[in-house]
Amino acid sequence: MKLGVNLDHIATLRQVRGGVDPSPLKAAEICLALGADYIVMHLRKDRRHIQETDLKKLAKIAREKIHLEMSVTKEMIDFATSLKCGSVCLVPEFPNELTTSGGLKLNKRNLLPITRAIKSLHNAGIKVSLFISPEPSDLRAAKRLEADIVELCTKTYSEAKNEKARKAELERIEMATILAKELDLEVHAGHGLNYKNVEDIARINGMEALNIGHAIIARSVFRGLPQALLDMKLLIEAK
Ligand code: PXP
C-alpha cells in the first residue's frame, strides 16, 4: 500500500501570515525521507494554499514524486505540462468549498474537456488519475477516457453517520476496487481518511495507494510531522 501525503495545509498555515513558514518543501523532504511514496499538492484556482513556486521547488528535488491535484482548466493543464510532474489527479473545484466536495461528474458536458486534458497530460508523459465516486458507470467512463488511475472518493465513507451506512459504503468501495482491477486501472482512495477509519480501506484487496492530508497535518501539530507520518504508515502497511 502506497501513501501519498497531501501537504496543502502546511501551506494553509503559511498563507495565513503571508510569510515563508512552515515550508511545504521542508515538509515534503521529511515525508519522503520517512517513507511517503509521493507528495500530493492541490493547486487551487484561488491559490489559497499551495502556490506554483511550491511545486517548482519540489520539482527540483523530486519531480516524479509530485501528484498534482487540479481542476480541468487550460491554466492548470499548461502549468502541469510545463512542470512535468509524475502524475496529476483531476478533481472538480468550486468557489468557496472548504475542500474538494466529491468526485468528477463524468457526464456528457464534462467529457470533452476531460478527454482533452488527459491527452495533453499524456503527451507530456504525465500519468492521469480521475477522482470519482465508487460507481461502476464512472469507473467504466474513466477507462474509456484512458485514465491510468482512479481515485475513489471516500467522503461518503468517512462522513457516514452510523455503522450501517459506513459498512454499506465500504462495500461499495470494495466492489468498485474489484471492477477497477478488472478494467486494469490503478486504484487509489482518499478524502477524509484518518487514524480511525483508514484500516478498513487499507485492507481492501487491490487498493494500491491512499492519499491523506488533513488528518496527518492535524496530528503533526501535537506529535510532530515525522511521528504523524509514521503512525499512519504503520496503520496502512500492517494490512
Ligand atoms: N484526495 C483528493 C482528490 C482530495 O481532493 C483531497 C483533499 O484535498 C484528499 C485526497 C485528501 O483529503 P484529506 O485532506 O481529507 O485527507
CSV table of N, CA, C and O and ligand atoms in Angstrom, one decimal, residues 6 8-9 40 42 44 49 67 69 89-92 99-102 131 151-154 158 189-194 210-216, ligand 1:
chain,number,residue,atom,x,y,z
A,6,ASN,N,-0.8,14.5,1.5
A,6,ASN,CA,-1.2,15.8,0.9
A,6,ASN,C,-0.8,16.9,1.9
A,6,ASN,O,-1.1,16.9,3.1
A,8,ASP,N,-1.2,20.3,1.5
A,8,ASP,CA,-1.9,21.6,1.3
A,8,ASP,C,-2.0,22.4,2.6
A,8,ASP,O,-1.8,23.6,2.6
A,9,HIS,N,-2.2,21.7,3.7
A,9,HIS,CA,-2.5,22.5,4.9
A,9,HIS,C,-1.2,23.0,5.6
A,9,HIS,O,-1.3,23.8,6.5
A,40,VAL,N,1.3,14.9,-2.4
A,40,VAL,CA,0.1,15.4,-3.1
A,40,VAL,C,0.0,16.9,-2.8
A,40,VAL,O,0.1,17.3,-1.6
A,42,HIS,N,-2.5,20.3,-4.0
A,42,HIS,CA,-3.7,20.8,-4.9
A,42,HIS,C,-3.4,22.3,-5.1
A,42,HIS,O,-3.5,23.1,-4.2
A,44,ARG,N,-5.0,25.2,-6.2
A,44,ARG,CA,-6.4,25.6,-6.4
A,44,ARG,C,-6.4,26.9,-7.2
A,44,ARG,O,-5.5,27.7,-7.2
A,49,HIS,N,-3.8,27.9,-0.8
A,49,HIS,CA,-2.7,27.2,0.0
A,49,HIS,C,-1.5,27.0,-0.9
A,49,HIS,O,-0.5,27.8,-0.8
A,67,HIS,N,2.3,14.4,-7.1
A,67,HIS,CA,1.0,14.1,-7.6
A,67,HIS,C,0.2,15.3,-7.4
A,67,HIS,O,-0.2,15.7,-6.3
A,69,GLU,N,-2.9,17.7,-7.7
A,69,GLU,CA,-4.3,17.8,-7.8
A,69,GLU,C,-4.7,19.1,-8.5
A,69,GLU,O,-4.2,20.1,-8.1
A,89,CYS,N,-3.9,14.4,-10.6
A,89,CYS,CA,-5.3,13.9,-10.3
A,89,CYS,C,-6.3,15.1,-10.7
A,89,CYS,O,-6.2,16.2,-10.1
A,90,LEU,N,-7.2,14.8,-11.6
A,90,LEU,CA,-8.2,15.8,-12.0
A,90,LEU,C,-9.3,15.7,-11.0
A,90,LEU,O,-9.9,14.6,-10.7
A,91,VAL,N,-9.7,16.9,-10.5
A,91,VAL,CA,-10.8,17.0,-9.5
A,91,VAL,C,-11.7,18.1,-9.9
A,91,VAL,O,-11.3,19.0,-10.5
A,92,PRO,N,-13.0,18.0,-9.4
A,92,PRO,CA,-13.9,19.1,-9.6
A,92,PRO,C,-13.5,20.2,-8.6
A,92,PRO,O,-12.9,19.9,-7.5
A,99,THR,N,-13.3,22.1,1.0
A,99,THR,CA,-12.3,21.1,0.4
A,99,THR,C,-13.0,20.5,-0.8
A,99,THR,O,-14.2,20.8,-1.0
A,100,THR,N,-12.4,19.7,-1.5
A,100,THR,CA,-13.0,19.0,-2.7
A,100,THR,C,-14.3,18.4,-2.3
A,100,THR,O,-14.3,17.7,-1.3
A,101,SER,N,-15.4,18.7,-3.0
A,101,SER,CA,-16.7,18.3,-2.5
A,101,SER,C,-17.2,16.9,-3.0
A,101,SER,O,-18.2,16.5,-2.5
A,102,GLY,N,-16.4,16.3,-3.8
A,102,GLY,CA,-16.8,15.0,-4.3
A,102,GLY,C,-16.1,14.6,-5.6
A,102,GLY,O,-15.2,15.4,-6.0
A,131,PHE,N,-10.5,11.6,-10.0
A,131,PHE,CA,-11.1,11.5,-8.7
A,131,PHE,C,-12.6,11.2,-8.9
A,131,PHE,O,-13.3,12.2,-9.4
A,151,GLU,N,-9.0,7.5,-8.5
A,151,GLU,CA,-9.0,7.7,-7.0
A,151,GLU,C,-10.5,7.7,-6.5
A,151,GLU,O,-11.3,8.5,-6.9
A,152,LEU,N,-10.8,6.7,-5.7
A,152,LEU,CA,-12.2,6.5,-5.3
A,152,LEU,C,-12.4,7.5,-4.1
A,152,LEU,O,-11.6,7.5,-3.1
A,153,CYS,N,-13.5,8.2,-4.2
A,153,CYS,CA,-13.8,9.2,-3.2
A,153,CYS,C,-14.3,8.6,-1.9
A,153,CYS,O,-15.3,7.9,-2.0
A,154,THR,N,-13.7,8.8,-0.8
A,154,THR,CA,-14.1,8.2,0.4
A,154,THR,C,-14.8,9.2,1.3
A,154,THR,O,-14.9,9.0,2.5
A,158,SER,N,-16.2,8.4,5.0
A,158,SER,CA,-15.6,9.0,6.2
A,158,SER,C,-16.6,9.8,6.9
A,158,SER,O,-16.5,10.1,8.1
A,189,ALA,N,-7.5,5.7,-3.2
A,189,ALA,CA,-8.6,6.2,-2.4
A,189,ALA,C,-8.2,7.4,-1.6
A,189,ALA,O,-7.1,7.5,-1.2
A,190,GLY,N,-9.2,8.3,-1.3
A,190,GLY,CA,-8.8,9.4,-0.5
A,190,GLY,C,-10.0,10.3,-0.2
A,190,GLY,O,-11.0,10.3,-1.0
A,191,HIS,N,-9.9,11.1,0.8
A,191,HIS,CA,-10.8,12.2,1.2
A,191,HIS,C,-11.4,11.8,2.6
A,191,HIS,O,-12.1,10.8,2.7
A,192,GLY,N,-10.9,12.5,3.6
A,192,GLY,CA,-11.5,12.3,4.9
A,192,GLY,C,-10.9,11.1,5.6
A,192,GLY,O,-11.4,10.7,6.7
A,193,LEU,N,-9.9,10.4,5.1
A,193,LEU,CA,-9.3,9.3,5.8
A,193,LEU,C,-8.5,9.8,7.0
A,193,LEU,O,-7.9,10.8,6.9
A,194,ASN,N,-8.6,9.0,8.1
A,194,ASN,CA,-7.9,9.4,9.3
A,194,ASN,C,-7.5,8.2,10.1
A,194,ASN,O,-7.6,7.0,9.6
A,210,LEU,N,-3.2,5.3,-0.9
A,210,LEU,CA,-4.2,6.2,-0.2
A,210,LEU,C,-3.6,7.6,-0.1
A,210,LEU,O,-2.4,7.7,0.2
A,211,ASN,N,-4.4,8.6,-0.4
A,211,ASN,CA,-4.0,10.0,-0.4
A,211,ASN,C,-4.6,10.7,0.8
A,211,ASN,O,-5.8,10.8,0.9
A,212,ILE,N,-3.7,11.1,1.7
A,212,ILE,CA,-4.2,11.5,3.0
A,212,ILE,C,-3.5,12.9,3.4
A,212,ILE,O,-2.3,13.0,3.3
A,213,GLY,N,-4.3,13.8,3.8
A,213,GLY,CA,-3.8,15.1,4.2
A,213,GLY,C,-4.1,15.6,5.5
A,213,GLY,O,-3.3,15.6,6.5
A,214,HIS,N,-5.4,16.1,5.7
A,214,HIS,CA,-5.8,16.8,6.9
A,214,HIS,C,-5.5,16.1,8.2
A,214,HIS,O,-4.9,16.7,9.1
A,215,ALA,N,-5.8,14.8,8.2
A,215,ALA,CA,-5.6,14.0,9.5
A,215,ALA,C,-4.1,14.0,9.9
A,215,ALA,O,-3.7,14.2,11.1
A,216,ILE,N,-3.2,13.8,8.9
A,216,ILE,CA,-1.8,13.8,9.2
A,216,ILE,C,-1.2,15.1,9.6
A,216,ILE,O,-0.5,15.2,10.6
B,1,PXP,N1,-7.9,13.2,-2.5
B,1,PXP,C1,-8.4,14.2,-3.1
B,1,PXP,C2,-8.8,14.1,-4.5
B,1,PXP,C3,-8.7,15.4,-2.4
B,1,PXP,O1,-9.2,16.4,-3.1
B,1,PXP,C4,-8.3,15.5,-1.1
B,1,PXP,C5,-8.5,16.8,-0.4
B,1,PXP,O2,-7.6,17.8,-0.9
B,1,PXP,C6,-7.6,14.4,-0.5
B,1,PXP,C7,-7.5,13.2,-1.2
B,1,PXP,C8,-7.2,14.5,0.9
B,1,PXP,O3,-8.2,14.6,1.8
B,1,PXP,P1,-8.0,14.8,3.3
B,1,PXP,O4,-7.3,16.1,3.5
B,1,PXP,O5,-9.4,14.8,3.9
B,1,PXP,O6,-7.1,13.7,3.8
